[in-house]
Amino acid sequence: MNKFLLVVIVLLAGCKERKTFADDIVLVYPKEIKMEIQEFNSDSIDFGSNVLYKGFFNDSIQIKYFKDIDWIPPPPQIGEKEQLDYNIEKSILPYFHENPFQGISSENVMKTDDLNSKKIEIIVKENDTIPLYKLRNDKIICFKSYPIFIKNIDSKPLKIDINSFIYFSPFVKTKSKKWQNIKNTRYVVFGCIPPKRPTYIILRPKEFVILSLPYLNGKEQREFKIKLDSATSKIYKSSISEEIITNQRHEFFE
């Protein structure tokens, strides 16, 4: 009997997920806030990014989002005036950072780093519900979401294409066992001319970014994963409907 119990304990221990750095971070927000499920493809009139933090370890992080994902503008040419400073309404400061989530564009960088699981770690906390704030007609709305942590585990700073955060979306396993990228963002514009050089952020060693991913409306549970280049998260389950999968304007597969 004792041997049997020992085997059971070992098996249960093996099934338990390993502890990650994200387990020691508390994301703080008003507990009385009301959250709703975001209707798919409804955010064409909503403003605000899904990025809430960029920095190093802090055991308590207040949930505030970057309203815009932008890049550092080039210096003005002779005779031109500098661009106006980025301004944000004081009424939304409890929900959004004062400054945009800024990237860098440099003539010396023609491509960003190729990401893999030896360079970045992607942690999904699919059972931790947090608010995703958006701005709609000057009013704050709030969606049920869960956090995604993307950390530089390399010994060198990484240049990551800022589009990874602008077009941030999960992969879902279809009935045909393919991994399909589910686009649900107002930033998706097709037919655009790509820039001559990438706009990127620099993620220093041990630095990480936190994004939120809204739960999708649907009763079906499917396998999900987050993927940046060849780096992938664990496979996890979340809600979705077959209608969302089949009604994508453009299909993107792994």
Coordinates of C-alpha atoms in Angstrom, one line a residue:
M1 CA 0.0 0.0 0.0
N2 CA 2.8 2.4 0.9
K3 CA 4.5 1.8 -2.4
F4 CA 1.2 2.5 -4.2
L5 CA 0.7 5.7 -2.4
L6 CA 4.3 6.8 -3.2
V7 CA 3.7 6.2 -6.9
V8 CA 0.4 8.2 -6.8
I9 CA 2.2 11.1 -5.0
V10 CA 5.0 11.1 -7.6
L11 CA 2.6 11.1 -10.5
L12 CA 0.6 14.0 -9.0
A13 CA 3.8 16.0 -8.4
G14 CA 4.7 15.4 -12.0
C15 CA 1.4 16.7 -13.2
K16 CA 1.7 19.9 -11.2
E17 CA 2.9 22.8 -13.3
R18 CA 6.4 24.1 -12.5
K19 CA 6.6 27.4 -10.7
T20 CA 7.5 30.4 -12.8
F21 CA 8.6 34.0 -12.0
A22 CA 5.1 35.1 -12.9
D23 CA 3.6 33.2 -10.0
D24 CA 5.2 35.7 -7.5
I25 CA 3.7 38.8 -9.3
V26 CA 0.4 40.2 -8.1
L27 CA -1.5 42.3 -10.6
V28 CA -3.5 44.9 -8.7
Y29 CA -6.8 46.3 -9.8
P30 CA -10.1 47.4 -8.2
K31 CA -11.9 44.2 -7.3
E32 CA -15.4 45.9 -7.6
I33 CA -14.8 46.7 -11.3
K34 CA -17.3 45.1 -13.6
M35 CA -16.0 43.1 -16.6
E36 CA -17.7 41.8 -19.7
I37 CA -16.8 39.4 -22.5
Q38 CA -15.5 41.3 -25.5
E39 CA -17.6 40.7 -28.6
F40 CA -15.3 39.4 -31.4
N41 CA -14.3 42.0 -34.0
S42 CA -16.1 44.7 -32.2
D43 CA -13.0 46.8 -31.2
S44 CA -12.8 48.9 -34.4
I45 CA -14.2 51.8 -32.3
D46 CA -12.1 51.0 -29.2
F47 CA -8.8 52.5 -28.4
G48 CA -6.0 51.2 -26.2
S49 CA -3.3 48.5 -26.5
N50 CA -3.1 45.2 -24.7
V51 CA 0.3 46.0 -23.2
L52 CA 0.2 46.8 -19.5
Y53 CA 3.8 46.6 -18.3
K54 CA 7.4 46.6 -19.5
G55 CA 10.2 46.3 -16.9
F56 CA 11.8 44.1 -14.3
F57 CA 10.4 42.0 -11.5
N58 CA 8.1 43.7 -9.1
D59 CA 6.0 41.6 -6.7
S60 CA 3.0 44.0 -7.1
I61 CA 2.1 45.7 -10.4
Q62 CA -0.8 48.1 -10.8
I63 CA -2.9 47.3 -14.0
K64 CA -2.6 50.3 -16.3
Y65 CA -2.4 50.0 -20.1
F66 CA -0.4 51.8 -22.8
K67 CA -3.1 53.7 -24.7
D68 CA -1.0 53.7 -27.9
I69 CA 1.8 51.6 -29.3
D70 CA 4.0 54.1 -31.1
W71 CA 7.6 54.7 -32.2
I72 CA 10.2 57.4 -31.4
P73 CA 9.9 59.9 -34.3
P74 CA 13.0 60.9 -36.2
P75 CA 14.5 64.3 -35.4
P76 CA 12.8 67.2 -37.5
Q77 CA 14.6 68.4 -40.6
I78 CA 15.9 71.9 -40.8
G79 CA 13.1 74.4 -40.8
E80 CA 10.5 71.9 -39.5
K81 CA 8.9 72.2 -36.1
E82 CA 9.1 69.4 -33.6
Q83 CA 6.0 67.2 -33.1
L84 CA 3.7 68.1 -30.2
D85 CA 4.2 66.1 -27.0
Y86 CA 2.0 63.1 -26.4
N87 CA -0.9 64.2 -24.2
I88 CA -3.4 62.0 -22.4
E89 CA -6.6 63.1 -20.6
K90 CA -6.2 63.2 -16.9
S91 CA -9.5 61.4 -16.4
I92 CA -8.2 58.2 -17.9
L93 CA -4.8 58.2 -16.0
P94 CA -6.1 55.6 -13.5
Y95 CA -6.4 53.2 -16.5
F96 CA -3.7 54.2 -18.9
H97 CA 0.0 55.2 -18.7
E98 CA 0.9 58.8 -19.5
N99 CA 3.3 57.9 -22.3
P100 CA 2.8 55.5 -25.3
F101 CA 4.5 52.2 -25.6
Q102 CA 7.4 53.3 -27.7
G103 CA 9.5 51.5 -30.2
I104 CA 12.7 52.5 -32.0
S105 CA 13.4 52.7 -35.7
S106 CA 17.0 52.8 -36.8
E107 CA 18.7 52.8 -40.2
N108 CA 21.4 50.5 -38.7
V109 CA 18.8 47.7 -37.8
M110 CA 17.4 46.0 -40.9
K111 CA 15.8 43.1 -39.0
T112 CA 14.9 42.2 -35.5
D113 CA 16.1 39.2 -33.5
D114 CA 14.8 35.7 -34.3
L115 CA 13.0 34.6 -31.2
N116 CA 13.0 31.1 -29.9
S117 CA 12.4 29.3 -26.5
K118 CA 16.1 29.7 -25.6
K119 CA 15.8 33.5 -25.8
I120 CA 12.3 34.3 -24.5
E121 CA 10.0 32.6 -22.1
I122 CA 6.2 32.9 -22.6
I123 CA 4.0 32.4 -19.5
V124 CA 0.3 32.2 -19.9
K125 CA -1.9 32.6 -16.8
E126 CA -5.2 31.5 -18.4
N127 CA -7.0 31.1 -15.0
D128 CA -6.1 34.5 -13.7
T129 CA -8.9 36.9 -14.7
I130 CA -7.8 40.6 -15.0
P131 CA -9.5 43.7 -16.6
L132 CA -8.5 44.9 -20.1
Y133 CA -9.4 48.6 -20.3
K134 CA -10.4 50.2 -23.6
L135 CA -11.6 53.7 -24.4
R136 CA -14.8 53.9 -26.4
N137 CA -16.4 57.3 -27.1
D138 CA -14.4 58.8 -24.2
K139 CA -15.7 56.2 -21.8
I140 CA -13.8 53.4 -20.1
I141 CA -15.0 49.9 -20.8
C142 CA -13.6 46.7 -19.3
F143 CA -13.2 43.2 -20.7
K144 CA -12.5 39.9 -19.0
S145 CA -8.9 38.9 -19.9
Y146 CA -5.9 36.9 -18.7
P147 CA -2.3 37.9 -18.6
I148 CA 0.6 36.8 -20.8
F149 CA 4.2 37.3 -19.6
I150 CA 7.0 37.5 -22.2
K151 CA 10.5 37.5 -20.6
N152 CA 14.0 37.8 -22.1
I153 CA 15.9 34.8 -20.7
D154 CA 18.9 35.4 -23.0
S155 CA 22.2 36.9 -21.8
K156 CA 21.9 39.7 -24.4
P157 CA 19.3 42.4 -25.0
L158 CA 16.8 41.4 -27.7
K159 CA 15.4 43.5 -30.4
I160 CA 11.7 42.5 -30.8
D161 CA 9.5 43.7 -33.6
I162 CA 6.8 46.0 -32.2
N163 CA 4.3 44.4 -34.5
S164 CA 4.4 41.4 -32.2
F165 CA 2.5 43.5 -29.7
I166 CA 0.3 45.6 -32.1
Y167 CA -1.0 42.4 -33.8
F168 CA -0.9 40.2 -30.6
S169 CA -3.3 37.3 -31.0
P170 CA -3.4 33.6 -30.0
F171 CA -3.2 30.4 -32.1
V172 CA -6.1 27.9 -31.8
K173 CA -6.1 24.3 -32.8
T174 CA -8.8 23.8 -35.5
K175 CA -10.9 20.6 -36.1
S176 CA -8.5 19.7 -38.8
K177 CA -5.7 19.8 -36.2
K178 CA -4.0 22.9 -37.6
W179 CA -2.9 25.9 -35.6
Q180 CA -4.8 29.0 -36.8
N181 CA -3.9 32.5 -35.7
I182 CA -7.1 34.2 -34.5
K183 CA -7.0 37.9 -35.3
N184 CA -9.1 40.1 -33.1
T185 CA -7.6 43.6 -33.4
R186 CA -8.5 46.9 -35.0
Y187 CA -4.9 47.3 -36.0
V188 CA -5.0 44.6 -38.6
V189 CA -4.8 46.3 -42.0
F190 CA -4.2 44.3 -45.1
G191 CA -2.4 45.5 -48.2
C192 CA -0.1 47.9 -46.4
I193 CA 3.4 48.5 -47.7
P194 CA 5.9 47.2 -45.1
P195 CA 8.4 49.7 -43.7
K196 CA 11.9 49.7 -45.0
R197 CA 13.2 48.8 -41.6
P198 CA 11.5 47.3 -38.5
T199 CA 10.2 49.3 -35.5
Y200 CA 11.3 47.4 -32.4
I201 CA 11.6 47.5 -28.7
I202 CA 14.7 46.4 -26.7
L203 CA 14.0 43.9 -24.0
R204 CA 17.0 43.6 -21.7
P205 CA 18.1 40.4 -19.9
K206 CA 15.5 39.4 -17.3
E207 CA 13.2 42.2 -18.5
F208 CA 9.6 41.3 -19.5
V209 CA 6.4 42.6 -21.0
I210 CA 2.9 41.8 -19.7
L211 CA 0.0 41.7 -22.1
S212 CA -3.6 40.8 -21.6
L213 CA -5.7 38.6 -23.9
P214 CA -9.5 38.9 -23.7
Y215 CA -11.5 35.7 -23.2
L216 CA -13.5 34.9 -26.4
N217 CA -17.2 34.4 -26.4
G218 CA -18.1 30.7 -26.9
K219 CA -19.0 27.5 -25.1
E220 CA -16.4 25.3 -26.8
Q221 CA -13.1 24.6 -25.1
R222 CA -10.2 24.5 -27.6
E223 CA -6.4 24.2 -27.3
F224 CA -4.6 27.6 -27.5
K225 CA -1.0 28.7 -27.5
I226 CA 0.9 31.9 -27.8
K227 CA 3.7 32.1 -30.5
L228 CA 6.3 34.7 -31.3
D229 CA 8.6 33.5 -34.2
S230 CA 9.6 30.0 -33.1
A231 CA 9.1 30.6 -29.4
T232 CA 5.8 29.1 -28.0
S233 CA 4.0 29.0 -24.7
K234 CA 2.5 25.9 -23.1
I235 CA -0.7 24.6 -24.8
Y236 CA -3.7 25.6 -22.7
K237 CA -7.5 25.5 -23.0
S238 CA -9.8 28.5 -23.3
S239 CA -13.3 29.3 -24.7
I240 CA -14.1 30.0 -28.3
S241 CA -16.9 29.4 -30.8
E242 CA -16.5 27.6 -34.2
E243 CA -18.0 30.7 -35.8
I244 CA -15.1 32.8 -34.7
I245 CA -12.7 30.4 -36.3
T246 CA -14.5 30.0 -39.6
N247 CA -15.4 33.7 -40.0
Q248 CA -11.8 35.1 -40.0
R249 CA -11.4 37.6 -42.9
H250 CA -8.0 36.1 -43.7
E251 CA -6.8 32.7 -42.4
F252 CA -3.3 32.5 -41.0
F253 CA -1.8 29.2 -40.1
E254 CA 1.4 28.2 -38.3

